[in-house]
Amino acid sequence: MDIAGNLQDILKNIPSGVKVVAVTKTRNPSEIMQLYSAGHRIMGENKVQELADKKEKLPGDIQWHMVGHLQSNKVKYIAPFISFIHSVDSPKLIKIISKEAVKNNRVIDCLVQVHIATEESKFGFSVAEALEFFNGYSPGDFEGVRIRGLMGMATLTSDKELIRSEFRTLSDLYKKIRDIIPAAGENFNELSMGMSDDYKIAVEEGSTIVRIGSLIFGQRTYQ
Ligand SMILES: *Cc1c(COP(=O)(O)O)cnc(C)c1O
């Protein structure tokens, strides 16, 4: 598996302004170091324990992104170092991230996760809840938290048109929040959508951050 080459192939397919979070879940440090040695610094994990373990074992200049569901009682383990939390799925979680960020004297970049898929099990604000939240939001409401944009996951399906319409829903919401609710602030400029199977569609629909695991590292044998 040419891990660094796989990333290069993906980068060729997307505009240069789009960031790639290499999702390293289930991958060992030597696999991750192949990307690091090729110059890549943005890595993502979906579980707190695995994230904290890898942070210990790998170089300190890696920018770690939390992409999976985050339980409020675990925020304290990642608050000292996390650069981006993609999966902020409730106002309560924002408050806890704020508290832990302040304790660590940090500002943590966050994305509000919006539920766009047809599946029941995915976390996130509904479109209506997100609009309601941002209508009442001003930057500075949560000390230590900078809300940078939105994140969403499309339905796991081979129906490309369904995937596209879900990404478009998220992209439209993102633009609405940016343009109609100026209180979201000038730092509100990231849209995290797209994974191995759907990143090209996501980028066509306006994604600024794609989160890619298996297309870089090969198929996972477990989640
Ligand atoms: C695992 C995971 C990804 C990457 O998935 P691939 O299909 O392997 O690219 C992206 N986002 C989240 C939230 C994930 O848990």
XYZ file of C-alpha atoms and ligand atoms in Angstrom, residues 23 25 46 67 195-196 211-214 220, ligand 1:
26
model
C -8.529 9.668 9.126
C -8.525 5.288 13.045
C -13.121 9.274 15.859
C -14.206 13.688 13.793
C -15.221 10.764 2.832
C -13.446 8.126 0.695
C -12.090 13.446 5.861
C -10.501 10.454 4.178
C -9.451 7.135 5.680
C -9.721 3.984 3.596
C -10.294 -1.189 7.489
C -14.013 6.911 9.492
C -14.500 8.268 9.260
C -14.174 8.952 8.083
C -13.348 8.336 6.966
O -14.021 7.273 6.391
P -13.492 6.569 5.046
O -14.713 6.056 4.392
O -12.559 5.494 5.470
O -12.814 7.604 4.245
C -14.651 10.239 7.926
N -15.400 10.841 8.868
C -15.730 10.223 10.019
C -16.564 10.935 11.003
C -15.294 8.924 10.248
O -15.637 8.305 11.389
